[in-house]
Amino acid sequence: MDGSVLFFQFSGKAVSSRWRLHYSIPMAVPSLSTVLTNANFTMYQNGMTDLLTHITSPVPEQQYERISPFCWTRDDVLEWISENMEGTNFDARSINLAWSLDGPSLCRMSQADIMRLFGPQLGHHLYQNLLKHKAKPEFQSLPESDMNENLCELLDNFLFGLNSEMRFPLLSTITLGQQNEGPSVKKEEFCDNDFDLRLGLEQLTTLSDTVYYSENSDSELSSSSNSCVFSGLRTPESTSGESDWESYPSNKQIKTEMKDEEYCQRRPRGRPPKGSRDHNRSFTTPKKSKHAPRGSHLWEFIRDILVHPEKNPGLLKWEDRREGVFKFLKSEAVAQMWGQRKKNSSMTYEKLSRAMRYYYKRNILERVDGRRLVYKFGRNASGWRLSEVSPVM
DNA sequence: TAGGAATTTCCTGATT
DNA sequence: GAATCAGGAAATTCCT
């Protein structure tokens, strides 16, 4: 599971939990079962849903489409960019610039910012598309009064049910936004390499310090059960018309601002980069991904880009579809995307290609001699053949 | 808890 | 000379 931050967004308020579950409560309050069903569906986005999607939906809806742009992760943003790049001459290398952009940051960007980053044509298109997403009725906020203790408690119970079978902490394990106190999170759960979680918690910390919603009409929310305390989430609407992209704390800043003991004590997977073999240093570097979730190996990542041309913005192409021969068109961009997937910003094509070469031994890939950037799926690779790929409706 | 799997990182040398 | 390829070695986390 891709642990990140859970933002249930309620009229600009957020509840956070350590695992990733982004969902906006629909406007007309909803039956809780609907909320939880959808939340559950979303939560399994990297696991069972992949499987279910393949089985039940020939044209899987993009994950980000079910989520308010304010809650998009970096993956969602990249996915959205990819979807909107079709038919444009957008240079995929720009992903290098945009890879760390998450939903809240994106939403804070002005049209000019977006056009500066993506160029006038694509930038305009993206901005317009973003407005559409933001305007979706299902992403409009609930009246605050609709979000009460009971719902919070029900959510907690729901999480408790999940927790009995899976190791997901309850909202109860995280206490955020206590007045006059910083967020209190069980350390062993907090230090779990969940960078996005830290980001979310840090945001909540900062916000609970600055925009704490305990006064006046919000008191009911913020003082509700100890299970979850709502702290304010600045929405783009609440900011000035100017983009505060610059002022928004960067990931790096957030990392730097974290206290050492709040940071993860684990090393990142893989050999530490040279110059960071000193434990103190390497341990305070908030990397990153752990073991890849099942079904998300590198070769599968590559395969999925190839078999879903609509998701392939000119990064890879088939050289010989029947033989499984393919070529990297934008090798570094693919590496960046893989790094994005693994939450490893230092991924390069050189490293990626080393991992690819390991597949030769396992017959997942075969060598294609004399051709640069060209690989071929081997007999142990599955899911790439036309006969294995379900037709897209 | 040990061992294996799957990378990740670094390195050197060869090739294009 | 830069980019890429090839593969050994070491290191790490996660899974069984």
CSV table of N, CA and C in Angstrom, one decimal, chain A residues 277-390:
chain,number,residue,atom,x,y,z
A,277,ARG,N,27.0,7.6,3.5
A,277,ARG,CA,27.2,6.4,4.3
A,277,ARG,C,27.2,6.6,5.8
A,278,ASP,N,27.5,7.8,6.1
A,278,ASP,CA,27.4,8.2,7.5
A,278,ASP,C,25.9,8.0,7.9
A,279,HIS,N,25.8,7.2,9.0
A,279,HIS,CA,24.5,6.8,9.4
A,279,HIS,C,23.6,8.0,9.7
A,280,ASN,N,24.1,8.9,10.5
A,280,ASN,CA,23.3,10.0,10.9
A,280,ASN,C,22.7,10.7,9.7
A,281,ARG,N,23.6,10.9,8.7
A,281,ARG,CA,23.2,11.6,7.6
A,281,ARG,C,22.2,10.8,6.7
A,282,SER,N,22.5,9.6,6.5
A,282,SER,CA,21.6,8.8,5.6
A,282,SER,C,20.3,8.6,6.3
A,283,PHE,N,20.3,8.5,7.6
A,283,PHE,CA,19.1,8.2,8.3
A,283,PHE,C,18.2,9.4,8.3
A,284,THR,N,18.8,10.6,8.2
A,284,THR,CA,17.9,11.7,8.3
A,284,THR,C,17.4,12.1,6.9
A,285,THR,N,17.9,11.5,5.9
A,285,THR,CA,17.4,11.7,4.6
A,285,THR,C,16.1,11.0,4.4
A,286,PRO,N,15.0,11.7,4.2
A,286,PRO,CA,13.7,11.1,4.3
A,286,PRO,C,13.4,10.3,3.0
A,287,LYS,N,14.2,9.4,2.7
A,287,LYS,CA,13.8,8.5,1.5
A,287,LYS,C,13.1,7.4,2.1
A,288,LYS,N,12.4,7.0,1.5
A,288,LYS,CA,11.6,7.0,0.4
A,288,LYS,C,10.8,5.7,0.4
A,289,SER,N,10.9,5.1,-0.8
A,289,SER,CA,10.1,3.9,-0.9
A,289,SER,C,10.6,2.7,-0.3
A,290,LYS,N,9.7,1.9,0.1
A,290,LYS,CA,10.2,0.6,0.6
A,290,LYS,C,10.0,-0.4,-0.5
A,291,HIS,N,9.8,-1.6,-0.1
A,291,HIS,CA,9.6,-2.6,-1.1
A,291,HIS,C,8.4,-2.3,-2.0
A,292,ALA,N,8.6,-2.5,-3.3
A,292,ALA,CA,7.5,-2.2,-4.2
A,292,ALA,C,6.3,-3.1,-3.9
A,293,PRO,N,5.1,-2.5,-3.9
A,293,PRO,CA,4.0,-3.3,-3.7
A,293,PRO,C,3.9,-4.4,-4.8
A,294,ARG,N,3.2,-5.5,-4.4
A,294,ARG,CA,3.1,-6.5,-5.4
A,294,ARG,C,2.4,-6.0,-6.6
A,295,GLY,N,2.9,-6.4,-7.8
A,295,GLY,CA,2.3,-6.0,-9.0
A,295,GLY,C,2.8,-4.7,-9.5
A,296,SER,N,3.9,-4.2,-8.8
A,296,SER,CA,4.4,-2.9,-9.3
A,296,SER,C,5.9,-3.1,-9.5
A,297,HIS,N,6.4,-4.1,-10.1
A,297,HIS,CA,7.8,-4.3,-10.4
A,297,HIS,C,8.1,-3.4,-11.6
A,298,LEU,N,9.4,-3.2,-11.8
A,298,LEU,CA,9.8,-2.3,-12.8
A,298,LEU,C,9.3,-2.8,-14.2
A,299,TRP,N,9.5,-4.0,-14.5
A,299,TRP,CA,9.1,-4.5,-15.8
A,299,TRP,C,7.6,-4.4,-16.0
A,300,GLU,N,6.9,-4.5,-14.9
A,300,GLU,CA,5.4,-4.4,-15.0
A,300,GLU,C,5.0,-2.9,-15.3
A,301,PHE,N,5.8,-2.0,-14.6
A,301,PHE,CA,5.6,-0.6,-14.8
A,301,PHE,C,5.8,-0.3,-16.3
A,302,ILE,N,6.9,-0.8,-16.8
A,302,ILE,CA,7.3,-0.6,-18.2
A,302,ILE,C,6.2,-1.2,-19.2
A,303,ARG,N,5.8,-2.4,-18.8
A,303,ARG,CA,4.8,-3.1,-19.6
A,303,ARG,C,3.5,-2.3,-19.6
A,304,ASP,N,3.1,-1.8,-18.5
A,304,ASP,CA,1.8,-1.1,-18.4
A,304,ASP,C,1.8,0.2,-19.2
A,305,ILE,N,3.0,0.9,-19.3
A,305,ILE,CA,3.0,2.1,-20.1
A,305,ILE,C,2.9,1.7,-21.6
A,306,LEU,N,3.5,0.5,-21.9
A,306,LEU,CA,3.4,0.1,-23.3
A,306,LEU,C,2.0,-0.4,-23.7
A,307,VAL,N,1.4,-1.1,-22.8
A,307,VAL,CA,0.1,-1.6,-23.2
A,307,VAL,C,-1.1,-0.7,-23.1
A,308,HIS,N,-0.8,0.5,-22.5
A,308,HIS,CA,-1.8,1.5,-22.4
A,308,HIS,C,-1.3,2.7,-23.1
A,309,PRO,N,-1.4,2.7,-24.4
A,309,PRO,CA,-0.8,3.9,-25.2
A,309,PRO,C,-1.4,5.2,-24.7
A,310,GLU,N,-2.6,5.2,-24.2
A,310,GLU,CA,-3.2,6.4,-23.8
A,310,GLU,C,-2.5,7.0,-22.6
A,311,LYS,N,-1.8,6.2,-21.9
A,311,LYS,CA,-1.0,6.6,-20.8
A,311,LYS,C,0.5,6.9,-21.1
A,312,ASN,N,0.8,6.7,-22.4
A,312,ASN,CA,2.2,6.8,-22.8
A,312,ASN,C,2.4,8.0,-23.6
A,313,PRO,N,2.8,9.0,-22.9
A,313,PRO,CA,3.0,10.3,-23.6
A,313,PRO,C,4.4,10.3,-24.3
A,314,GLY,N,4.6,9.4,-25.3
A,314,GLY,CA,5.8,9.4,-26.0
A,314,GLY,C,7.0,9.0,-25.3
A,315,LEU,N,6.8,8.2,-24.3
A,315,LEU,CA,8.0,7.8,-23.5
A,315,LEU,C,8.6,6.5,-24.0
A,316,LEU,N,7.7,5.6,-24.4
A,316,LEU,CA,8.2,4.3,-24.9
A,316,LEU,C,7.3,3.9,-26.1
A,317,LYS,N,7.9,3.1,-27.0
A,317,LYS,CA,7.1,2.7,-28.1
A,317,LYS,C,7.4,1.2,-28.5
A,318,TRP,N,6.5,0.6,-29.1
A,318,TRP,CA,6.8,-0.8,-29.5
A,318,TRP,C,7.6,-0.7,-30.8
A,319,GLU,N,8.6,-1.5,-30.9
A,319,GLU,CA,9.3,-1.7,-32.1
A,319,GLU,C,8.8,-2.8,-32.9
A,320,ASP,N,8.5,-3.9,-32.1
A,320,ASP,CA,7.9,-5.1,-32.7
A,320,ASP,C,6.9,-5.6,-31.7
A,321,ARG,N,5.6,-5.2,-31.9
A,321,ARG,CA,4.6,-5.6,-30.9
A,321,ARG,C,4.5,-7.1,-30.7
A,322,ARG,N,4.5,-7.8,-31.8
A,322,ARG,CA,4.4,-9.3,-31.7
A,322,ARG,C,5.5,-9.9,-31.0
A,323,GLU,N,6.7,-9.4,-31.2
A,323,GLU,CA,7.9,-10.0,-30.6
A,323,GLU,C,8.2,-9.4,-29.2
A,324,GLY,N,7.4,-8.4,-28.9
A,324,GLY,CA,7.7,-7.8,-27.5
A,324,GLY,C,8.9,-6.9,-27.5
A,325,VAL,N,9.3,-6.4,-28.6
A,325,VAL,CA,10.4,-5.5,-28.7
A,325,VAL,C,10.0,-4.0,-28.5
A,326,PHE,N,10.6,-3.3,-27.6
A,326,PHE,CA,10.2,-2.0,-27.4
A,326,PHE,C,11.4,-1.1,-27.2
A,327,LYS,N,11.2,0.2,-27.3
A,327,LYS,CA,12.3,1.1,-27.2
A,327,LYS,C,11.9,2.3,-26.3
A,328,PHE,N,12.9,2.8,-25.6
A,328,PHE,CA,12.7,4.0,-24.8
A,328,PHE,C,12.9,5.2,-25.7
A,329,LEU,N,11.9,6.0,-25.7
A,329,LEU,CA,12.0,7.3,-26.4
A,329,LEU,C,12.5,8.4,-25.5
A,330,LYS,N,12.0,8.4,-24.3
A,330,LYS,CA,12.5,9.4,-23.3
A,330,LYS,C,13.0,8.7,-22.1
A,331,SER,N,14.2,8.2,-22.2
A,331,SER,CA,14.7,7.3,-21.1
A,331,SER,C,14.7,8.0,-19.8
A,332,GLU,N,15.1,9.2,-19.7
A,332,GLU,CA,15.2,9.8,-18.4
A,332,GLU,C,13.8,10.2,-17.9
A,333,ALA,N,12.9,10.5,-18.8
A,333,ALA,CA,11.6,10.8,-18.3
A,333,ALA,C,10.9,9.5,-17.7
A,334,VAL,N,11.2,8.4,-18.4
A,334,VAL,CA,10.6,7.1,-17.8
A,334,VAL,C,11.3,6.8,-16.5
A,335,ALA,N,12.6,7.1,-16.4
A,335,ALA,CA,13.3,6.9,-15.1
A,335,ALA,C,12.7,7.8,-14.0
A,336,GLN,N,12.4,9.0,-14.4
A,336,GLN,CA,11.8,9.9,-13.4
A,336,GLN,C,10.4,9.4,-13.0
A,337,MET,N,9.6,8.9,-13.9
A,337,MET,CA,8.3,8.4,-13.6
A,337,MET,C,8.5,7.2,-12.7
A,338,TRP,N,9.4,6.3,-13.0
A,338,TRP,CA,9.7,5.2,-12.1
A,338,TRP,C,10.1,5.7,-10.7
A,339,GLY,N,11.0,6.6,-10.7
A,339,GLY,CA,11.4,7.2,-9.4
A,339,GLY,C,10.2,7.8,-8.7
A,340,GLN,N,9.3,8.4,-9.4
A,340,GLN,CA,8.1,9.0,-8.8
A,340,GLN,C,7.3,7.9,-8.2
A,341,ARG,N,7.2,6.8,-8.9
A,341,ARG,CA,6.4,5.7,-8.4
A,341,ARG,C,7.0,5.1,-7.1
A,342,LYS,N,8.3,5.1,-7.1
A,342,LYS,CA,9.0,4.5,-6.0
A,342,LYS,C,9.4,5.6,-4.9
A,343,LYS,N,8.9,6.8,-5.2
A,343,LYS,CA,9.2,7.9,-4.3
A,343,LYS,C,10.7,8.1,-4.1
A,344,ASN,N,11.4,8.0,-5.3
A,344,ASN,CA,12.8,8.1,-5.3
A,344,ASN,C,13.2,9.2,-6.3
A,345,SER,N,13.5,10.3,-5.9
A,345,SER,CA,13.7,11.4,-6.8
A,345,SER,C,15.1,11.4,-7.5
A,346,SER,N,15.9,10.4,-7.0
A,346,SER,CA,17.2,10.4,-7.6
A,346,SER,C,17.3,9.3,-8.6
A,347,MET,N,16.2,8.7,-9.1
A,347,MET,CA,16.3,7.7,-10.1
A,347,MET,C,16.7,8.2,-11.4
A,348,THR,N,17.6,7.5,-12.1
A,348,THR,CA,18.1,7.9,-13.4
A,348,THR,C,17.9,6.7,-14.3
A,349,TYR,N,18.1,7.0,-15.6
A,349,TYR,CA,18.0,5.9,-16.5
A,349,TYR,C,19.1,4.9,-16.3
A,350,GLU,N,20.2,5.4,-15.9
A,350,GLU,CA,21.3,4.5,-15.7
A,350,GLU,C,21.0,3.4,-14.7
A,351,LYS,N,20.4,3.8,-13.6
A,351,LYS,CA,20.0,2.9,-12.5
A,351,LYS,C,18.8,2.0,-13.0
A,352,LEU,N,17.9,2.7,-13.7
A,352,LEU,CA,16.8,1.9,-14.2
A,352,LEU,C,17.3,0.8,-15.1
A,353,SER,N,18.2,1.2,-16.0
A,353,SER,CA,18.7,0.2,-16.9
A,353,SER,C,19.4,-1.0,-16.3
A,354,ARG,N,20.1,-0.6,-15.1
A,354,ARG,CA,20.7,-1.7,-14.4
A,354,ARG,C,19.7,-2.8,-13.9
A,355,ALA,N,18.6,-2.2,-13.4
A,355,ALA,CA,17.6,-3.1,-13.0
A,355,ALA,C,17.0,-3.9,-14.1
A,356,MET,N,16.9,-3.2,-15.3
A,356,MET,CA,16.4,-3.9,-16.5
A,356,MET,C,17.3,-5.1,-16.8
A,357,ARG,N,18.6,-4.8,-16.7
A,357,ARG,CA,19.6,-5.9,-17.2
A,357,ARG,C,19.5,-7.1,-16.2
A,358,TYR,N,19.1,-6.8,-15.0
A,358,TYR,CA,19.0,-8.0,-14.1
A,358,TYR,C,17.9,-8.9,-14.6
A,359,TYR,N,16.9,-8.3,-15.3
A,359,TYR,CA,15.8,-9.2,-15.8
A,359,TYR,C,16.3,-10.1,-16.9
A,360,TYR,N,17.4,-9.9,-17.5
A,360,TYR,CA,17.9,-10.9,-18.5
A,360,TYR,C,18.1,-12.2,-17.9
A,361,LYS,N,18.7,-12.3,-16.7
A,361,LYS,CA,18.9,-13.6,-16.1
A,361,LYS,C,17.6,-14.3,-15.8
A,362,ARG,N,16.6,-13.5,-15.5
A,362,ARG,CA,15.4,-14.2,-15.1
A,362,ARG,C,14.4,-14.4,-16.3
A,363,ASN,N,15.0,-14.1,-17.5
A,363,ASN,CA,14.2,-14.2,-18.7
A,363,ASN,C,12.9,-13.4,-18.7
A,364,ILE,N,12.9,-12.3,-18.0
A,364,ILE,CA,11.8,-11.4,-18.1
A,364,ILE,C,12.1,-10.5,-19.2
A,365,LEU,N,13.3,-10.2,-19.5
A,365,LEU,CA,13.7,-9.4,-20.7
A,365,LEU,C,14.8,-10.2,-21.4
A,366,GLU,N,14.9,-10.0,-22.7
A,366,GLU,CA,15.9,-10.6,-23.5
A,366,GLU,C,16.8,-9.5,-24.1
A,367,ARG,N,18.0,-9.8,-24.3
A,367,ARG,CA,18.9,-8.8,-24.9
A,367,ARG,C,18.5,-8.5,-26.4
A,368,VAL,N,18.6,-7.3,-26.8
A,368,VAL,CA,18.5,-6.9,-28.2
A,368,VAL,C,19.9,-6.3,-28.5
A,369,ASP,N,20.7,-7.1,-29.1
A,369,ASP,CA,22.1,-6.6,-29.3
A,369,ASP,C,22.2,-5.5,-30.4
A,370,GLY,N,23.1,-4.6,-30.1
A,370,GLY,CA,23.4,-3.6,-31.0
A,370,GLY,C,22.4,-2.5,-31.2
A,371,ARG,N,21.4,-2.5,-30.3
A,371,ARG,CA,20.4,-1.4,-30.4
A,371,ARG,C,20.3,-0.7,-29.1
A,372,ARG,N,20.5,0.5,-29.1
A,372,ARG,CA,20.4,1.3,-27.9
A,372,ARG,C,19.0,1.5,-27.5
A,373,LEU,N,18.8,1.4,-26.2
A,373,LEU,CA,17.5,1.7,-25.6
A,373,LEU,C,16.4,0.8,-26.0
A,374,VAL,N,16.8,-0.3,-26.6
A,374,VAL,CA,15.8,-1.3,-27.1
A,374,VAL,C,15.9,-2.6,-26.2
A,375,TYR,N,14.7,-3.0,-25.8
A,375,TYR,CA,14.6,-4.2,-25.0
A,375,TYR,C,13.5,-5.1,-25.5
A,376,LYS,N,13.5,-6.3,-25.1
A,376,LYS,CA,12.5,-7.3,-25.5
A,376,LYS,C,12.0,-8.1,-24.4
A,377,PHE,N,10.7,-8.2,-24.3
A,377,PHE,CA,10.2,-9.0,-23.2
A,377,PHE,C,10.5,-10.5,-23.4
A,378,GLY,N,10.9,-11.1,-22.3
A,378,GLY,CA,11.2,-12.5,-22.4
A,378,GLY,C,10.1,-13.4,-22.0
A,379,ARG,N,10.4,-14.7,-22.0
A,379,ARG,CA,9.3,-15.7,-21.8
A,379,ARG,C,8.7,-15.6,-20.4
A,380,ASN,N,9.4,-15.1,-19.5
A,380,ASN,CA,8.8,-14.9,-18.1
A,380,ASN,C,8.0,-13.6,-17.9
A,381,ALA,N,8.0,-12.8,-18.9
A,381,ALA,CA,7.2,-11.6,-18.8
A,381,ALA,C,5.8,-11.9,-19.3
A,382,SER,N,4.8,-11.5,-18.6
A,382,SER,CA,3.4,-11.7,-19.0
A,382,SER,C,2.7,-10.4,-19.1
A,383,GLY,N,1.5,-10.5,-19.8
A,383,GLY,CA,0.6,-9.4,-19.8
A,383,GLY,C,0.9,-8.4,-20.9
A,384,TRP,N,1.9,-8.6,-21.7
A,384,TRP,CA,2.2,-7.7,-22.8
A,384,TRP,C,1.7,-8.1,-24.2
A,385,ARG,N,1.4,-9.4,-24.3
A,385,ARG,CA,1.0,-9.9,-25.6
A,385,ARG,C,-0.4,-9.4,-25.9
A,386,LEU,N,-0.7,-9.3,-27.2
A,386,LEU,CA,-2.0,-8.8,-27.6
A,386,LEU,C,-3.1,-9.7,-27.1
A,387,SER,N,-2.7,-11.0,-27.1
A,387,SER,CA,-3.7,-12.0,-26.6
A,387,SER,C,-4.0,-11.9,-25.1
A,388,GLU,N,-3.1,-11.3,-24.4
A,388,GLU,CA,-3.2,-11.1,-23.0
A,388,GLU,C,-3.8,-9.8,-22.6
A,389,VAL,N,-3.8,-8.9,-23.5
A,389,VAL,CA,-4.3,-7.6,-23.1
A,389,VAL,C,-5.8,-7.5,-23.5
A,390,SER,N,-6.6,-7.2,-22.5
A,390,SER,CA,-8.0,-7.1,-22.8
A,390,SER,C,-8.3,-5.8,-23.7
